[in-house]
């Protein structure tokens, strides 16, 4: 837990969010500014600043996080149509909240190319 981190506060329920899934390792909640019909953020419960800060011991956690993303896509009924998983990393990557998260975005045709 990092005192100033908004996602740590959502995980600990100190800050409000629409939580759609949680377990002992990860929490998923709806983005406050959705860019599509489904826009969910999936975060590790422990504070990891970004992909840059991942350690070998986090491999199982990240695999689990993607398994939860797959499960939520089915629950949101976007699995068949398809969806996008995004993890922005650092300033050039467009990261604005420095607690690692995966955006699960779907319910409409995504724009391409990226970048
Ligand atoms: P990033 O730009 O770091 O990849 O994404 C951060 C995301 O977090 C943005 O889509 C933003 O709308 C979302 N966000 C920022 N603060 C909050 C908050 O307090 N609650 C929720 N639910 N989402 C937030
Ligand atoms: Zn945090």
mmCIF file with all atom_site columns, N, CA, C and O in Angstrom, residues 72-109:
data_model
loop_
_atom_site.group_PDB
_atom_site.id
_atom_site.type_symbol
_atom_site.label_atom_id
_atom_site.label_alt_id
_atom_site.label_comp_id
_atom_site.label_asym_id
_atom_site.label_entity_id
_atom_site.label_seq_id
_atom_site.pdbx_PDB_ins_code
_atom_site.Cartn_x
_atom_site.Cartn_y
_atom_site.Cartn_z
_atom_site.occupancy
_atom_site.B_iso_or_equiv
_atom_site.pdbx_formal_charge
_atom_site.auth_seq_id
_atom_site.auth_comp_id
_atom_site.auth_asym_id
_atom_site.auth_atom_id
_atom_site.pdbx_PDB_model_num
ATOM 1   N N  . UNK A 1 72  ? -13.617 -11.809 -17.264 1.00 0.00 ? 72  UNK A N  1
ATOM 2   C CA . UNK A 1 72  ? -14.461 -10.606 -17.286 1.00 0.00 ? 72  UNK A CA 1
ATOM 3   C C  . UNK A 1 72  ? -14.969 -10.306 -18.688 1.00 0.00 ? 72  UNK A C  1
ATOM 4   O O  . UNK A 1 72  ? -16.108 -9.860  -18.857 1.00 0.00 ? 72  UNK A O  1
ATOM 5   N N  . UNK A 1 73  ? -14.140 -10.552 -19.701 1.00 0.00 ? 73  UNK A N  1
ATOM 6   C CA . UNK A 1 73  ? -14.577 -10.347 -21.090 1.00 0.00 ? 73  UNK A CA 1
ATOM 7   C C  . UNK A 1 73  ? -15.782 -11.234 -21.394 1.00 0.00 ? 73  UNK A C  1
ATOM 8   O O  . UNK A 1 73  ? -16.726 -10.792 -22.056 1.00 0.00 ? 73  UNK A O  1
ATOM 9   N N  . UNK A 1 74  ? -15.777 -12.445 -20.889 1.00 0.00 ? 74  UNK A N  1
ATOM 10  C CA . UNK A 1 74  ? -16.929 -13.345 -21.084 1.00 0.00 ? 74  UNK A CA 1
ATOM 11  C C  . UNK A 1 74  ? -18.153 -12.797 -20.347 1.00 0.00 ? 74  UNK A C  1
ATOM 12  O O  . UNK A 1 74  ? -19.261 -12.761 -20.890 1.00 0.00 ? 74  UNK A O  1
ATOM 13  N N  . UNK A 1 75  ? -17.954 -12.364 -19.108 1.00 0.00 ? 75  UNK A N  1
ATOM 14  C CA . UNK A 1 75  ? -19.071 -11.825 -18.321 1.00 0.00 ? 75  UNK A CA 1
ATOM 15  C C  . UNK A 1 75  ? -19.672 -10.586 -18.971 1.00 0.00 ? 75  UNK A C  1
ATOM 16  O O  . UNK A 1 75  ? -20.881 -10.361 -18.905 1.00 0.00 ? 75  UNK A O  1
ATOM 17  N N  . UNK A 1 76  ? -18.822 -9.782  -19.600 1.00 0.00 ? 76  UNK A N  1
ATOM 18  C CA . UNK A 1 76  ? -19.292 -8.561  -20.280 1.00 0.00 ? 76  UNK A CA 1
ATOM 19  C C  . UNK A 1 76  ? -19.837 -8.870  -21.674 1.00 0.00 ? 76  UNK A C  1
ATOM 20  O O  . UNK A 1 76  ? -20.285 -7.970  -22.385 1.00 0.00 ? 76  UNK A O  1
ATOM 21  N N  . UNK A 1 77  ? -19.732 -10.130 -22.090 1.00 0.00 ? 77  UNK A N  1
ATOM 22  C CA . UNK A 1 77  ? -20.191 -10.612 -23.401 1.00 0.00 ? 77  UNK A CA 1
ATOM 23  C C  . UNK A 1 77  ? -19.484 -9.901  -24.544 1.00 0.00 ? 77  UNK A C  1
ATOM 24  O O  . UNK A 1 77  ? -20.108 -9.573  -25.573 1.00 0.00 ? 77  UNK A O  1
ATOM 25  N N  . UNK A 1 78  ? -18.198 -9.652  -24.369 1.00 0.00 ? 78  UNK A N  1
ATOM 26  C CA . UNK A 1 78  ? -17.411 -9.053  -25.455 1.00 0.00 ? 78  UNK A CA 1
ATOM 27  C C  . UNK A 1 78  ? -16.367 -10.038 -25.965 1.00 0.00 ? 78  UNK A C  1
ATOM 28  O O  . UNK A 1 78  ? -15.559 -9.697  -26.827 1.00 0.00 ? 78  UNK A O  1
ATOM 29  N N  . UNK A 1 79  ? -16.370 -11.251 -25.419 1.00 0.00 ? 79  UNK A N  1
ATOM 30  C CA . UNK A 1 79  ? -15.322 -12.212 -25.783 1.00 0.00 ? 79  UNK A CA 1
ATOM 31  C C  . UNK A 1 79  ? -15.418 -12.622 -27.245 1.00 0.00 ? 79  UNK A C  1
ATOM 32  O O  . UNK A 1 79  ? -14.394 -12.720 -27.931 1.00 0.00 ? 79  UNK A O  1
ATOM 33  N N  . UNK A 1 80  ? -16.601 -12.827 -27.735 1.00 0.00 ? 80  UNK A N  1
ATOM 34  C CA . UNK A 1 80  ? -16.745 -13.305 -29.124 1.00 0.00 ? 80  UNK A CA 1
ATOM 35  C C  . UNK A 1 80  ? -16.455 -12.187 -30.118 1.00 0.00 ? 80  UNK A C  1
ATOM 36  O O  . UNK A 1 80  ? -15.799 -12.401 -31.139 1.00 0.00 ? 80  UNK A O  1
ATOM 37  N N  . UNK A 1 81  ? -16.927 -10.984 -29.815 1.00 0.00 ? 81  UNK A N  1
ATOM 38  C CA . UNK A 1 81  ? -16.693 -9.843  -30.709 1.00 0.00 ? 81  UNK A CA 1
ATOM 39  C C  . UNK A 1 81  ? -15.250 -9.386  -30.680 1.00 0.00 ? 81  UNK A C  1
ATOM 40  O O  . UNK A 1 81  ? -14.724 -8.876  -31.666 1.00 0.00 ? 81  UNK A O  1
ATOM 41  N N  . UNK A 1 82  ? -14.614 -9.550  -29.532 1.00 0.00 ? 82  UNK A N  1
ATOM 42  C CA . UNK A 1 82  ? -13.215 -9.135  -29.364 1.00 0.00 ? 82  UNK A CA 1
ATOM 43  C C  . UNK A 1 82  ? -13.091 -7.880  -28.532 1.00 0.00 ? 82  UNK A C  1
ATOM 44  O O  . UNK A 1 82  ? -14.067 -7.164  -28.301 1.00 0.00 ? 82  UNK A O  1
ATOM 45  N N  . UNK A 1 83  ? -11.898 -7.657  -28.095 1.00 0.00 ? 83  UNK A N  1
ATOM 46  C CA . UNK A 1 83  ? -11.646 -6.539  -27.183 1.00 0.00 ? 83  UNK A CA 1
ATOM 47  C C  . UNK A 1 83  ? -10.158 -6.212  -27.190 1.00 0.00 ? 83  UNK A C  1
ATOM 48  O O  . UNK A 1 83  ? -9.368  -6.883  -27.863 1.00 0.00 ? 83  UNK A O  1
ATOM 49  N N  . UNK A 1 84  ? -9.799  -5.182  -26.435 1.00 0.00 ? 84  UNK A N  1
ATOM 50  C CA . UNK A 1 84  ? -8.396  -4.770  -26.381 1.00 0.00 ? 84  UNK A CA 1
ATOM 51  C C  . UNK A 1 84  ? -7.932  -4.728  -24.929 1.00 0.00 ? 84  UNK A C  1
ATOM 52  O O  . UNK A 1 84  ? -8.652  -4.221  -24.066 1.00 0.00 ? 84  UNK A O  1
ATOM 53  N N  . UNK A 1 85  ? -6.734  -5.241  -24.685 1.00 0.00 ? 85  UNK A N  1
ATOM 54  C CA . UNK A 1 85  ? -6.092  -5.149  -23.366 1.00 0.00 ? 85  UNK A CA 1
ATOM 55  C C  . UNK A 1 85  ? -4.889  -4.227  -23.528 1.00 0.00 ? 85  UNK A C  1
ATOM 56  O O  . UNK A 1 85  ? -4.050  -4.460  -24.401 1.00 0.00 ? 85  UNK A O  1
ATOM 57  N N  . UNK A 1 86  ? -4.826  -3.194  -22.699 1.00 0.00 ? 86  UNK A N  1
ATOM 58  C CA . UNK A 1 86  ? -3.770  -2.187  -22.829 1.00 0.00 ? 86  UNK A CA 1
ATOM 59  C C  . UNK A 1 86  ? -3.100  -1.965  -21.480 1.00 0.00 ? 86  UNK A C  1
ATOM 60  O O  . UNK A 1 86  ? -3.785  -1.808  -20.462 1.00 0.00 ? 86  UNK A O  1
ATOM 61  N N  . UNK A 1 87  ? -1.786  -1.941  -21.486 1.00 0.00 ? 87  UNK A N  1
ATOM 62  C CA . UNK A 1 87  ? -1.034  -1.549  -20.289 1.00 0.00 ? 87  UNK A CA 1
ATOM 63  C C  . UNK A 1 87  ? -0.058  -0.451  -20.693 1.00 0.00 ? 87  UNK A C  1
ATOM 64  O O  . UNK A 1 87  ? 0.976   -0.720  -21.315 1.00 0.00 ? 87  UNK A O  1
ATOM 65  N N  . UNK A 1 88  ? -0.438  0.775   -20.410 1.00 0.00 ? 88  UNK A N  1
ATOM 66  C CA . UNK A 1 88  ? 0.452   1.899   -20.686 1.00 0.00 ? 88  UNK A CA 1
ATOM 67  C C  . UNK A 1 88  ? 1.589   1.891   -19.664 1.00 0.00 ? 88  UNK A C  1
ATOM 68  O O  . UNK A 1 88  ? 1.349   1.652   -18.477 1.00 0.00 ? 88  UNK A O  1
ATOM 69  N N  . UNK A 1 89  ? 2.801   2.179   -20.140 1.00 0.00 ? 89  UNK A N  1
ATOM 70  C CA . UNK A 1 89  ? 3.965   2.125   -19.251 1.00 0.00 ? 89  UNK A CA 1
ATOM 71  C C  . UNK A 1 89  ? 4.812   3.376   -19.419 1.00 0.00 ? 89  UNK A C  1
ATOM 72  O O  . UNK A 1 89  ? 5.300   3.655   -20.529 1.00 0.00 ? 89  UNK A O  1
ATOM 73  N N  . UNK A 1 90  ? 4.946   4.133   -18.332 1.00 0.00 ? 90  UNK A N  1
ATOM 74  C CA . UNK A 1 90  ? 5.789   5.331   -18.333 1.00 0.00 ? 90  UNK A CA 1
ATOM 75  C C  . UNK A 1 90  ? 5.148   6.486   -19.098 1.00 0.00 ? 90  UNK A C  1
ATOM 76  O O  . UNK A 1 90  ? 4.049   6.367   -19.655 1.00 0.00 ? 90  UNK A O  1
ATOM 77  N N  . UNK A 1 91  ? 5.832   7.604   -19.099 1.00 0.00 ? 91  UNK A N  1
ATOM 78  C CA . UNK A 1 91  ? 5.293   8.843   -19.687 1.00 0.00 ? 91  UNK A CA 1
ATOM 79  C C  . UNK A 1 91  ? 5.032   8.680   -21.183 1.00 0.00 ? 91  UNK A C  1
ATOM 80  O O  . UNK A 1 91  ? 3.940   8.977   -21.669 1.00 0.00 ? 91  UNK A O  1
ATOM 81  N N  . UNK A 1 92  ? 6.009   8.176   -21.933 1.00 0.00 ? 92  UNK A N  1
ATOM 82  C CA . UNK A 1 92  ? 5.812   8.008   -23.379 1.00 0.00 ? 92  UNK A CA 1
ATOM 83  C C  . UNK A 1 92  ? 4.711   6.993   -23.673 1.00 0.00 ? 92  UNK A C  1
ATOM 84  O O  . UNK A 1 92  ? 4.041   7.082   -24.708 1.00 0.00 ? 92  UNK A O  1
ATOM 85  N N  . UNK A 1 93  ? 4.523   6.046   -22.777 1.00 0.00 ? 93  UNK A N  1
ATOM 86  C CA . UNK A 1 93  ? 3.469   5.043   -22.953 1.00 0.00 ? 93  UNK A CA 1
ATOM 87  C C  . UNK A 1 93  ? 2.082   5.563   -22.606 1.00 0.00 ? 93  UNK A C  1
ATOM 88  O O  . UNK A 1 93  ? 1.084   4.868   -22.815 1.00 0.00 ? 93  UNK A O  1
ATOM 89  N N  . UNK A 1 94  ? 2.020   6.768   -22.025 1.00 0.00 ? 94  UNK A N  1
ATOM 90  C CA . UNK A 1 94  ? 0.726   7.360   -21.690 1.00 0.00 ? 94  UNK A CA 1
ATOM 91  C C  . UNK A 1 94  ? 0.210   6.971   -20.320 1.00 0.00 ? 94  UNK A C  1
ATOM 92  O O  . UNK A 1 94  ? -0.972  7.158   -20.019 1.00 0.00 ? 94  UNK A O  1
ATOM 93  N N  . UNK A 1 95  ? 1.094   6.418   -19.468 1.00 0.00 ? 95  UNK A N  1
ATOM 94  C CA . UNK A 1 95  ? 0.653   6.033   -18.114 1.00 0.00 ? 95  UNK A CA 1
ATOM 95  C C  . UNK A 1 95  ? 0.427   7.276   -17.268 1.00 0.00 ? 95  UNK A C  1
ATOM 96  O O  . UNK A 1 95  ? 1.284   8.167   -17.217 1.00 0.00 ? 95  UNK A O  1
ATOM 97  N N  . UNK A 1 96  ? -0.749  7.348   -16.635 1.00 0.00 ? 96  UNK A N  1
ATOM 98  C CA . UNK A 1 96  ? -1.061  8.500   -15.779 1.00 0.00 ? 96  UNK A CA 1
ATOM 99  C C  . UNK A 1 96  ? -1.234  8.091   -14.318 1.00 0.00 ? 96  UNK A C  1
ATOM 100 O O  . UNK A 1 96  ? -1.094  8.924   -13.424 1.00 0.00 ? 96  UNK A O  1
ATOM 101 N N  . UNK A 1 97  ? -1.566  6.823   -14.075 1.00 0.00 ? 97  UNK A N  1
ATOM 102 C CA . UNK A 1 97  ? -1.659  6.319   -12.704 1.00 0.00 ? 97  UNK A CA 1
ATOM 103 C C  . UNK A 1 97  ? -0.563  5.277   -12.534 1.00 0.00 ? 97  UNK A C  1
ATOM 104 O O  . UNK A 1 97  ? -0.536  4.259   -13.244 1.00 0.00 ? 97  UNK A O  1
ATOM 105 N N  . UNK A 1 98  ? 0.333   5.516   -11.594 1.00 0.00 ? 98  UNK A N  1
ATOM 106 C CA . UNK A 1 98  ? 1.539   4.696   -11.478 1.00 0.00 ? 98  UNK A CA 1
ATOM 107 C C  . UNK A 1 98  ? 1.355   3.540   -10.497 1.00 0.00 ? 98  UNK A C  1
ATOM 108 O O  . UNK A 1 98  ? 2.117   3.375   -9.540  1.00 0.00 ? 98  UNK A O  1
ATOM 109 N N  . UNK A 1 99  ? 0.294   2.774   -10.774 1.00 0.00 ? 99  UNK A N  1
ATOM 110 C CA . UNK A 1 99  ? 0.031   1.476   -10.148 1.00 0.00 ? 99  UNK A CA 1
ATOM 111 C C  . UNK A 1 99  ? -0.366  0.599   -11.333 1.00 0.00 ? 99  UNK A C  1
ATOM 112 O O  . UNK A 1 99  ? -1.391  0.874   -11.988 1.00 0.00 ? 99  UNK A O  1
ATOM 113 N N  . UNK A 1 100 ? 0.454   -0.387  -11.624 1.00 0.00 ? 100 UNK A N  1
ATOM 114 C CA . UNK A 1 100 ? 0.262   -1.214  -12.823 1.00 0.00 ? 100 UNK A CA 1
ATOM 115 C C  . UNK A 1 100 ? -1.210  -1.598  -13.005 1.00 0.00 ? 100 UNK A C  1
ATOM 116 O O  . UNK A 1 100 ? -1.868  -2.008  -12.037 1.00 0.00 ? 100 UNK A O  1
ATOM 117 N N  . UNK A 1 101 ? -1.716  -1.453  -14.227 1.00 0.00 ? 101 UNK A N  1
ATOM 118 C CA . UNK A 1 101 ? -3.097  -1.837  -14.519 1.00 0.00 ? 101 UNK A CA 1
ATOM 119 C C  . UNK A 1 101 ? -3.232  -2.244  -15.967 1.00 0.00 ? 101 UNK A C  1
ATOM 120 O O  . UNK A 1 101 ? -2.503  -1.751  -16.831 1.00 0.00 ? 101 UNK A O  1
ATOM 121 N N  . UNK A 1 102 ? -4.184  -3.119  -16.218 1.00 0.00 ? 102 UNK A N  1
ATOM 122 C CA . UNK A 1 102 ? -4.543  -3.513  -17.580 1.00 0.00 ? 102 UNK A CA 1
ATOM 123 C C  . UNK A 1 102 ? -5.941  -2.965  -17.853 1.00 0.00 ? 102 UNK A C  1
ATOM 124 O O  . UNK A 1 102 ? -6.871  -3.198  -17.071 1.00 0.00 ? 102 UNK A O  1
ATOM 125 N N  . UNK A 1 103 ? -6.062  -2.205  -18.932 1.00 0.00 ? 103 UNK A N  1
ATOM 126 C CA . UNK A 1 103 ? -7.380  -1.737  -19.388 1.00 0.00 ? 103 UNK A CA 1
ATOM 127 C C  . UNK A 1 103 ? -8.023  -2.868  -20.193 1.00 0.00 ? 103 UNK A C  1
ATOM 128 O O  . UNK A 1 103 ? -7.394  -3.384  -21.129 1.00 0.00 ? 103 UNK A O  1
ATOM 129 N N  . UNK A 1 104 ? -9.253  -3.222  -19.865 1.00 0.00 ? 104 UNK A N  1
ATOM 130 C CA . UNK A 1 104 ? -10.055 -4.137  -20.677 1.00 0.00 ? 104 UNK A CA 1
ATOM 131 C C  . UNK A 1 104 ? -11.126 -3.287  -21.352 1.00 0.00 ? 104 UNK A C  1
ATOM 132 O O  . UNK A 1 104 ? -12.008 -2.729  -20.682 1.00 0.00 ? 104 UNK A O  1
ATOM 133 N N  . UNK A 1 105 ? -10.989 -3.129  -22.673 1.00 0.00 ? 105 UNK A N  1
ATOM 134 C CA . UNK A 1 105 ? -11.844 -2.198  -23.410 1.00 0.00 ? 105 UNK A CA 1
ATOM 135 C C  . UNK A 1 105 ? -12.548 -2.950  -24.532 1.00 0.00 ? 105 UNK A C  1
ATOM 136 O O  . UNK A 1 105 ? -11.893 -3.658  -25.313 1.00 0.00 ? 105 UNK A O  1
ATOM 137 N N  . UNK A 1 106 ? -13.867 -2.797  -24.630 1.00 0.00 ? 106 UNK A N  1
ATOM 138 C CA . UNK A 1 106 ? -14.586 -3.478  -25.695 1.00 0.00 ? 106 UNK A CA 1
ATOM 139 C C  . UNK A 1 106 ? -16.021 -3.021  -25.802 1.00 0.00 ? 106 UNK A C  1
ATOM 140 O O  . UNK A 1 106 ? -16.466 -2.112  -25.104 1.00 0.00 ? 106 UNK A O  1
ATOM 141 N N  . UNK A 1 107 ? -16.740 -3.690  -26.703 1.00 0.00 ? 107 UNK A N  1
ATOM 142 C CA . UNK A 1 107 ? -18.136 -3.335  -26.938 1.00 0.00 ? 107 UNK A CA 1
ATOM 143 C C  . UNK A 1 107 ? -18.297 -2.480  -28.174 1.00 0.00 ? 107 UNK A C  1
ATOM 144 O O  . UNK A 1 107 ? -19.392 -2.036  -28.494 1.00 0.00 ? 107 UNK A O  1
ATOM 145 N N  . UNK A 1 108 ? -17.222 -2.229  -28.872 1.00 0.00 ? 108 UNK A N  1
ATOM 146 C CA . UNK A 1 108 ? -17.257 -1.473  -30.125 1.00 0.00 ? 108 UNK A CA 1
ATOM 147 C C  . UNK A 1 108 ? -15.997 -1.823  -30.915 1.00 0.00 ? 108 UNK A C  1
ATOM 148 O O  . UNK A 1 108 ? -15.041 -2.363  -30.352 1.00 0.00 ? 108 UNK A O  1
ATOM 149 N N  . UNK A 1 109 ? -15.986 -1.499  -32.218 1.00 0.00 ? 109 UNK A N  1
ATOM 150 C CA . UNK A 1 109 ? -14.803 -1.783  -33.036 1.00 0.00 ? 109 UNK A CA 1
ATOM 151 C C  . UNK A 1 109 ? -13.694 -0.800  -32.656 1.00 0.00 ? 109 UNK A C  1
ATOM 152 O O  . UNK A 1 109 ? -13.902 0.411   -32.631 1.00 0.00 ? 109 UNK A O  1
#
